Short mmCIF file of C-alpha atoms in Angstrom, two decimals:
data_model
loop_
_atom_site.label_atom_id
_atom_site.label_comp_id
_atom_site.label_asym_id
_atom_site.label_seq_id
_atom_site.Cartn_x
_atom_site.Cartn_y
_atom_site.Cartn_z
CA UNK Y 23 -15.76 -99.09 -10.73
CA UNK Y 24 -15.94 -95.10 -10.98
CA UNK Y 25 -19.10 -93.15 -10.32
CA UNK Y 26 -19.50 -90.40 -13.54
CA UNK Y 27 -19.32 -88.08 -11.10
CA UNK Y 28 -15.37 -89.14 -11.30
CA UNK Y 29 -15.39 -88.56 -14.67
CA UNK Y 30 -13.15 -85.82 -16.54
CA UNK Y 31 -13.84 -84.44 -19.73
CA UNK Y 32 -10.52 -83.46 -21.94
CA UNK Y 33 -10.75 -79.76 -22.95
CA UNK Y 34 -9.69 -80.90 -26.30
CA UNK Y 35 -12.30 -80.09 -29.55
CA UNK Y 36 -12.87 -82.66 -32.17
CA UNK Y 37 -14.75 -80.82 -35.10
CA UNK Y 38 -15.75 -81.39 -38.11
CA UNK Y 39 -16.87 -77.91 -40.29
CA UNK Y 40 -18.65 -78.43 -43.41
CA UNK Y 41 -19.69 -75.80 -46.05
CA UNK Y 42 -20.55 -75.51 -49.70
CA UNK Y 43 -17.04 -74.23 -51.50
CA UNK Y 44 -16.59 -70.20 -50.73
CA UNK Y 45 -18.74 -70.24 -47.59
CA UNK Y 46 -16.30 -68.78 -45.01
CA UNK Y 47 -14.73 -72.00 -43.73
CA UNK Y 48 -11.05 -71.02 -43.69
CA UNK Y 49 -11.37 -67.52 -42.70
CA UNK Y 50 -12.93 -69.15 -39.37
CA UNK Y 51 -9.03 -70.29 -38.52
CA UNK Y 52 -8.39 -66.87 -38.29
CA UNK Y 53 -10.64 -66.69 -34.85
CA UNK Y 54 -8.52 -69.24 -33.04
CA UNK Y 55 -5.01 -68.03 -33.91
CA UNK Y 56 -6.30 -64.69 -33.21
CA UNK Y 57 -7.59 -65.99 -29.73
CA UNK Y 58 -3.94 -67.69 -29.18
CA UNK Y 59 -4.32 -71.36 -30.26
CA UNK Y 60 -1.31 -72.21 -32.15
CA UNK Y 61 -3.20 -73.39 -35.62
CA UNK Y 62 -1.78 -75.62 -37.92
CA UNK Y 63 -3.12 -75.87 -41.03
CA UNK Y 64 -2.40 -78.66 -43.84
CA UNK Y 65 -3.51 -76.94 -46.88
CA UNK Y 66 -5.30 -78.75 -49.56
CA UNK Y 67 -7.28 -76.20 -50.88
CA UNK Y 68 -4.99 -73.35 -51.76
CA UNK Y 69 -8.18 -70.61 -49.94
CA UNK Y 70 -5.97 -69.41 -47.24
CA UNK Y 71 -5.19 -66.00 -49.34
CA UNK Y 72 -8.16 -64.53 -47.37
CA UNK Y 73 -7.15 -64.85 -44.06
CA UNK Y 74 -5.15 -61.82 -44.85
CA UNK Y 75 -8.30 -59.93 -44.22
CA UNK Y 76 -9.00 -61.62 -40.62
CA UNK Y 77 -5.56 -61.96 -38.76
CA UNK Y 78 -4.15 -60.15 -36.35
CA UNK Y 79 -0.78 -59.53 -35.58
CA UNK Y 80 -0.43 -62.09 -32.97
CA UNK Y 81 -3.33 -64.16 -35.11
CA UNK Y 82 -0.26 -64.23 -38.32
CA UNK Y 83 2.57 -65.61 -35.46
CA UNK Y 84 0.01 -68.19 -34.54
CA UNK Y 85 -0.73 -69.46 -37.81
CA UNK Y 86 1.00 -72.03 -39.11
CA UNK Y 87 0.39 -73.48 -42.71
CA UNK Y 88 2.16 -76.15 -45.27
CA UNK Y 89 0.37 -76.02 -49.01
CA UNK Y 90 0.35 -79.25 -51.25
CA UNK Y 91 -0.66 -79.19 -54.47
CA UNK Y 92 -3.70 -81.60 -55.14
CA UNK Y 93 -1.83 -82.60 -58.94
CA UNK Y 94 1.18 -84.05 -56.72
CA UNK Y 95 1.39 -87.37 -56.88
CA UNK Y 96 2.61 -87.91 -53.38
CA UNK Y 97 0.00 -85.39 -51.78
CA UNK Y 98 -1.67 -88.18 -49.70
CA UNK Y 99 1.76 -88.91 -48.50
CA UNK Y 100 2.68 -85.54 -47.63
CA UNK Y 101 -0.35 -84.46 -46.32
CA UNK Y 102 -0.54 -86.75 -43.70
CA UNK Y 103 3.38 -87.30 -42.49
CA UNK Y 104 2.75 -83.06 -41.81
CA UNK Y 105 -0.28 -85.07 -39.67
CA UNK Y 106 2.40 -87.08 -37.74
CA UNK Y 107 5.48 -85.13 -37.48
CA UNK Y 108 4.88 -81.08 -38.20
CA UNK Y 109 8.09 -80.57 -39.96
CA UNK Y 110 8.56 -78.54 -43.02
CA UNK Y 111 11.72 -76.78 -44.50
CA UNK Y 112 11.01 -74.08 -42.94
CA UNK Y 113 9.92 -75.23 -39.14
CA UNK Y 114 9.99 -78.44 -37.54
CA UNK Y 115 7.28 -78.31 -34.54
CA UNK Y 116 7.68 -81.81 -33.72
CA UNK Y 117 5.39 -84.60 -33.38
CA UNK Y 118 2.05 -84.15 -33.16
CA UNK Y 119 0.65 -86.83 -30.91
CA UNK Y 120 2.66 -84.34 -28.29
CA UNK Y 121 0.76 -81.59 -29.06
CA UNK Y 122 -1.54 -80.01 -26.05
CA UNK Y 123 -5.36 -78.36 -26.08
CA UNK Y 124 -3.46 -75.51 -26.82
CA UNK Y 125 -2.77 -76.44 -30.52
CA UNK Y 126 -5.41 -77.23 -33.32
CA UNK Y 127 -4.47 -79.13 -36.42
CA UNK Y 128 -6.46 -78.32 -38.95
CA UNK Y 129 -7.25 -80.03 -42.66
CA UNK Y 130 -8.10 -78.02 -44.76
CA UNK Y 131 -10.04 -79.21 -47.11
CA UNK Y 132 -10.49 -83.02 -45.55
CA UNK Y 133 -12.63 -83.63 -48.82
CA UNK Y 134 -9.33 -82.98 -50.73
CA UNK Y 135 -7.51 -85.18 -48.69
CA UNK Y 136 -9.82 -88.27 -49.56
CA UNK Y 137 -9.86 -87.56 -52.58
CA UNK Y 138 -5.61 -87.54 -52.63
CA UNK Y 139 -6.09 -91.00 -50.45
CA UNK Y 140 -8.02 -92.13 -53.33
CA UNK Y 141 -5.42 -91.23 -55.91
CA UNK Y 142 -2.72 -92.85 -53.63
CA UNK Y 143 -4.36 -96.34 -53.78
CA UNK Y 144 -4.77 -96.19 -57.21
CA UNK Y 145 -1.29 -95.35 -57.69
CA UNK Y 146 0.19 -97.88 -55.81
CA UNK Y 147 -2.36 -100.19 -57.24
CA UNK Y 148 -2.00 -99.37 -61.14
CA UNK Y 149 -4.88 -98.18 -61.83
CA UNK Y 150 -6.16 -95.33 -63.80
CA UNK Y 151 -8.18 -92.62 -61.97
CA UNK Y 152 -10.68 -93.17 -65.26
CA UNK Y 153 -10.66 -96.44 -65.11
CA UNK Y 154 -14.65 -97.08 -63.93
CA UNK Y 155 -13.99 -100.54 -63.49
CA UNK Y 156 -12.57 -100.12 -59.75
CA UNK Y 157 -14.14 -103.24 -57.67
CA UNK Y 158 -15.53 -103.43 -53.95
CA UNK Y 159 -12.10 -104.92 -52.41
CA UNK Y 160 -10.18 -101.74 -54.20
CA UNK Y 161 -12.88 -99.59 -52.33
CA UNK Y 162 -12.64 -101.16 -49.18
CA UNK Y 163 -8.47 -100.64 -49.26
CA UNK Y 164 -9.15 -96.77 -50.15
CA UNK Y 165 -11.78 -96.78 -47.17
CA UNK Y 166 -9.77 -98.45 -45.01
CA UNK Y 167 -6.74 -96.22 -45.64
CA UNK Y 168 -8.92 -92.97 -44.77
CA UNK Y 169 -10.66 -94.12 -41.83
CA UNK Y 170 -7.40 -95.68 -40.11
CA UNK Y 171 -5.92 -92.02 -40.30
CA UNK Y 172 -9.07 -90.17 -39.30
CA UNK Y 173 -9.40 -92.83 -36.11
CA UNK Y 174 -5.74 -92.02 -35.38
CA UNK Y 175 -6.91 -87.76 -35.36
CA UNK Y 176 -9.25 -88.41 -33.19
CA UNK Y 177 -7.25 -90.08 -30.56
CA UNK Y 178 -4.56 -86.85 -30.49
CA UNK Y 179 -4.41 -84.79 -27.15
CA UNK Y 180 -4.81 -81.25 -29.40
CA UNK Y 181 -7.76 -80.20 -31.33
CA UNK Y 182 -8.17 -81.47 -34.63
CA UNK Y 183 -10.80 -79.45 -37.17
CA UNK Y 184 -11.58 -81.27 -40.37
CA UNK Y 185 -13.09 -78.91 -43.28
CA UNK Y 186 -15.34 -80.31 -45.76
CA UNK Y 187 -17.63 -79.74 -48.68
CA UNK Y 188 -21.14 -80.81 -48.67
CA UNK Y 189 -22.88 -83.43 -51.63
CA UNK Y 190 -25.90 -84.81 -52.14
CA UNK Y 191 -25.89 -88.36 -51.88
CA UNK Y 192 -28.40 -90.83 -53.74
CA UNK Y 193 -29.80 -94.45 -51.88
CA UNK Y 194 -31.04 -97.08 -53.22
CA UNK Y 195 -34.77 -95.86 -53.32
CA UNK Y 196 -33.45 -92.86 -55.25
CA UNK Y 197 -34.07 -90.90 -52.00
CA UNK Y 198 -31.40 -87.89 -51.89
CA UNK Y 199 -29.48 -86.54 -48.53
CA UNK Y 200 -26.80 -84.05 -47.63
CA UNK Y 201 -23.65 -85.26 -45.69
CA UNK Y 202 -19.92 -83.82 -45.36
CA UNK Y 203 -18.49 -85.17 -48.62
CA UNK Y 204 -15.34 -87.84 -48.72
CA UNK Y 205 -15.42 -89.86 -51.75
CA UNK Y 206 -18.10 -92.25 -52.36
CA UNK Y 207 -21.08 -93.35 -49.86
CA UNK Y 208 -20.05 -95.02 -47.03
CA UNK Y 209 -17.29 -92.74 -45.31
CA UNK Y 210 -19.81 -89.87 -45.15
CA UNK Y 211 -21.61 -92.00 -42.24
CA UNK Y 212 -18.25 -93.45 -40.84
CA UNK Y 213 -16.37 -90.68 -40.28
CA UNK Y 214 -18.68 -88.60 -38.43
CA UNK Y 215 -18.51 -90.95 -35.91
CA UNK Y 216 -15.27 -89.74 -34.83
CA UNK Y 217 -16.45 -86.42 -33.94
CA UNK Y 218 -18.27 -85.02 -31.09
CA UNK Y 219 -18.80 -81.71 -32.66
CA UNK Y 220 -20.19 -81.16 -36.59
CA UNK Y 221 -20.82 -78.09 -37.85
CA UNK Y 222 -21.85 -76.41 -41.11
CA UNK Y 223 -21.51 -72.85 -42.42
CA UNK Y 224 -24.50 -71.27 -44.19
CA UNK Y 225 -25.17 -67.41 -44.23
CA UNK Y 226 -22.26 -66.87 -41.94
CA UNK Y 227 -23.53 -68.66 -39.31
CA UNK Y 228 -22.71 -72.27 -37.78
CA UNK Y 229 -25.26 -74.52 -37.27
CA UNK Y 230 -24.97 -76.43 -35.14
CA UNK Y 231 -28.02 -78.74 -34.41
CA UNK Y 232 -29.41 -81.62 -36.42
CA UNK Y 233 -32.46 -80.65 -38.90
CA UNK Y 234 -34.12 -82.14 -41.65
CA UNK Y 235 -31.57 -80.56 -44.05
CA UNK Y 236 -28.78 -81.93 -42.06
CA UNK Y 237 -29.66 -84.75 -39.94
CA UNK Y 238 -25.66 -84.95 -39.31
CA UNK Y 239 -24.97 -81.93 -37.39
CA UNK Y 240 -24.02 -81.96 -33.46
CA UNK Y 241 -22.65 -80.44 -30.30
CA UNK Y 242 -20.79 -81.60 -27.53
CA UNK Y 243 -21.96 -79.05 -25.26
CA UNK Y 244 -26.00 -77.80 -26.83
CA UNK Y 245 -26.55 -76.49 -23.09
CA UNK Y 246 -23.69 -74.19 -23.60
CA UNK Y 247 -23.47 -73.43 -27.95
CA UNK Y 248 -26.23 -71.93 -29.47
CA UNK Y 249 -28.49 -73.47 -32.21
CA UNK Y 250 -26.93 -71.21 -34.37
CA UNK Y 251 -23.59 -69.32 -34.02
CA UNK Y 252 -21.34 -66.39 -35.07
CA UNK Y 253 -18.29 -67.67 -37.02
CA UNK Y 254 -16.12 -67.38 -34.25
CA UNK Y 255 -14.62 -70.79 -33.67
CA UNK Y 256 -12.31 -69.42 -30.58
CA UNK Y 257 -15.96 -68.56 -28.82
CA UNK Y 258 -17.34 -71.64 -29.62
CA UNK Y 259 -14.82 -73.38 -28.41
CA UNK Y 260 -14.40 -71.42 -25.22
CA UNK Y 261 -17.90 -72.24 -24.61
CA UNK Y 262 -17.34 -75.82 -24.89
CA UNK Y 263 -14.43 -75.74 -22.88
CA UNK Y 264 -16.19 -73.85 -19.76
CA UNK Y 265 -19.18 -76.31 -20.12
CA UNK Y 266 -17.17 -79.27 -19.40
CA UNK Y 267 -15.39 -78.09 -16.62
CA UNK Y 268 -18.26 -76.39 -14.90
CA UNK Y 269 -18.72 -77.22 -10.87
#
């Protein structure tokens, strides 16, 4: 058996970037194309009109995006086959499990693509989205459909960004918390899991240690990242990278 002193850290970035709505969390793509990553961006949340303001010329070359509409029926569906295979009619950049550290896939918003996931079961199941009378087992099949893709993210070679929203979420004692928001109350605690870095956006900065506030945040490299950042996910993730592979 291997000493950790054998061990090697991938310079890969699993992150998860969570912000109230209009916070700044898509013009922080701009950074990383700007900085060279190839970005891909599934588009869920039609904010991308800003990073007009942020790109460079090289940033706009590095950018890649595919919009879906949140009212199409097939949105889960589309949404994540762009997650398997990035091809579009307009590009076809292949499959993305062979994607390298120098390519980010990006959801943007991950909140809107539970919430499509959601819509999906129902769908298939015949039942209407108003229809309170949804049981545990119908749940479970939405949760289970979510958290099988977000597992399968997390195992890709490139880095993978999920944005999210924020929401206050209730217990049982009435006792209220904040936590990156997928639909109902038990993926916000699973799918953190999956990520070694969590982040959220306030005042146009990144946070990015746990508080009080949000008990949820973390960093892969705290030695290295600051408590509190400059949007500037390229530097961030620079940092990370040199962390890891410091002698």
């Amino acid at each position: 058996m291997p000493t950790f002193e054998k061990y090697h850290s991938t310079n890969r970035v699993r992150c998860i970037i969570a912000g109230i709505s209009g916070s700044g969390k898509s013009t922080l793509l701009a950074s990383l194309a700007n900085a060279g990553y190839r970005t891909c961006v599934v588009d869920l949340d039609g904010g991308l009109d800003i990073l007009d303001s942020y790109l460079t010329a090289d940033g706009r070359k590095n950018l890649h995006y595919e919009s879906i509409s949140m009212a199409d029926p097939v949105a889960w569906t589309k949404a994540t086959n762009l997650t398997l295979n990035w091809k579009t009619p307009s590009e076809d950049l292949g499959r993305v499990d062979t994607w390298k550290e120098d390519s980010v896939l990006v959801i943007d918003s991950a909140t809107f693509w539970a919430e499509t996931c959601q819509d999906h079961v129902l769908l298939s199941k015949g039942v209407k989205k108003d229809d309170v009378s949804w049981n545990i087992a119908l749940r479970n099949v939405m949760h289970t459909y979510f958290e099988d893709q977000i597992a399968r993210l997390s195992m890709l070679k490139c880095n993978v960004i999920l944005n999210t929203h924020l929401k206050e979420i209730e217990n049982k004692s009435k006792q209220v918390r904040i936590a990156p928001e997928f639909f109902g109350k038990v993926l916000p605690d699973r799918i953190p899991k999956y990520f070694n870095d969590i982040y959220v956006l306030e005042n146009r900065k990144l946070l990015t240690k746990g508080s009080d506030i949000y008990p949820f945040v973390k960093c892969s490299a705290p030695q290295a990242v600051a408590e509190q950042e400059e949007p500037d996910l390229a530097a961030i993730f620079h940092k990370i990278v040199a962390y890891r592979n410091r002698t």
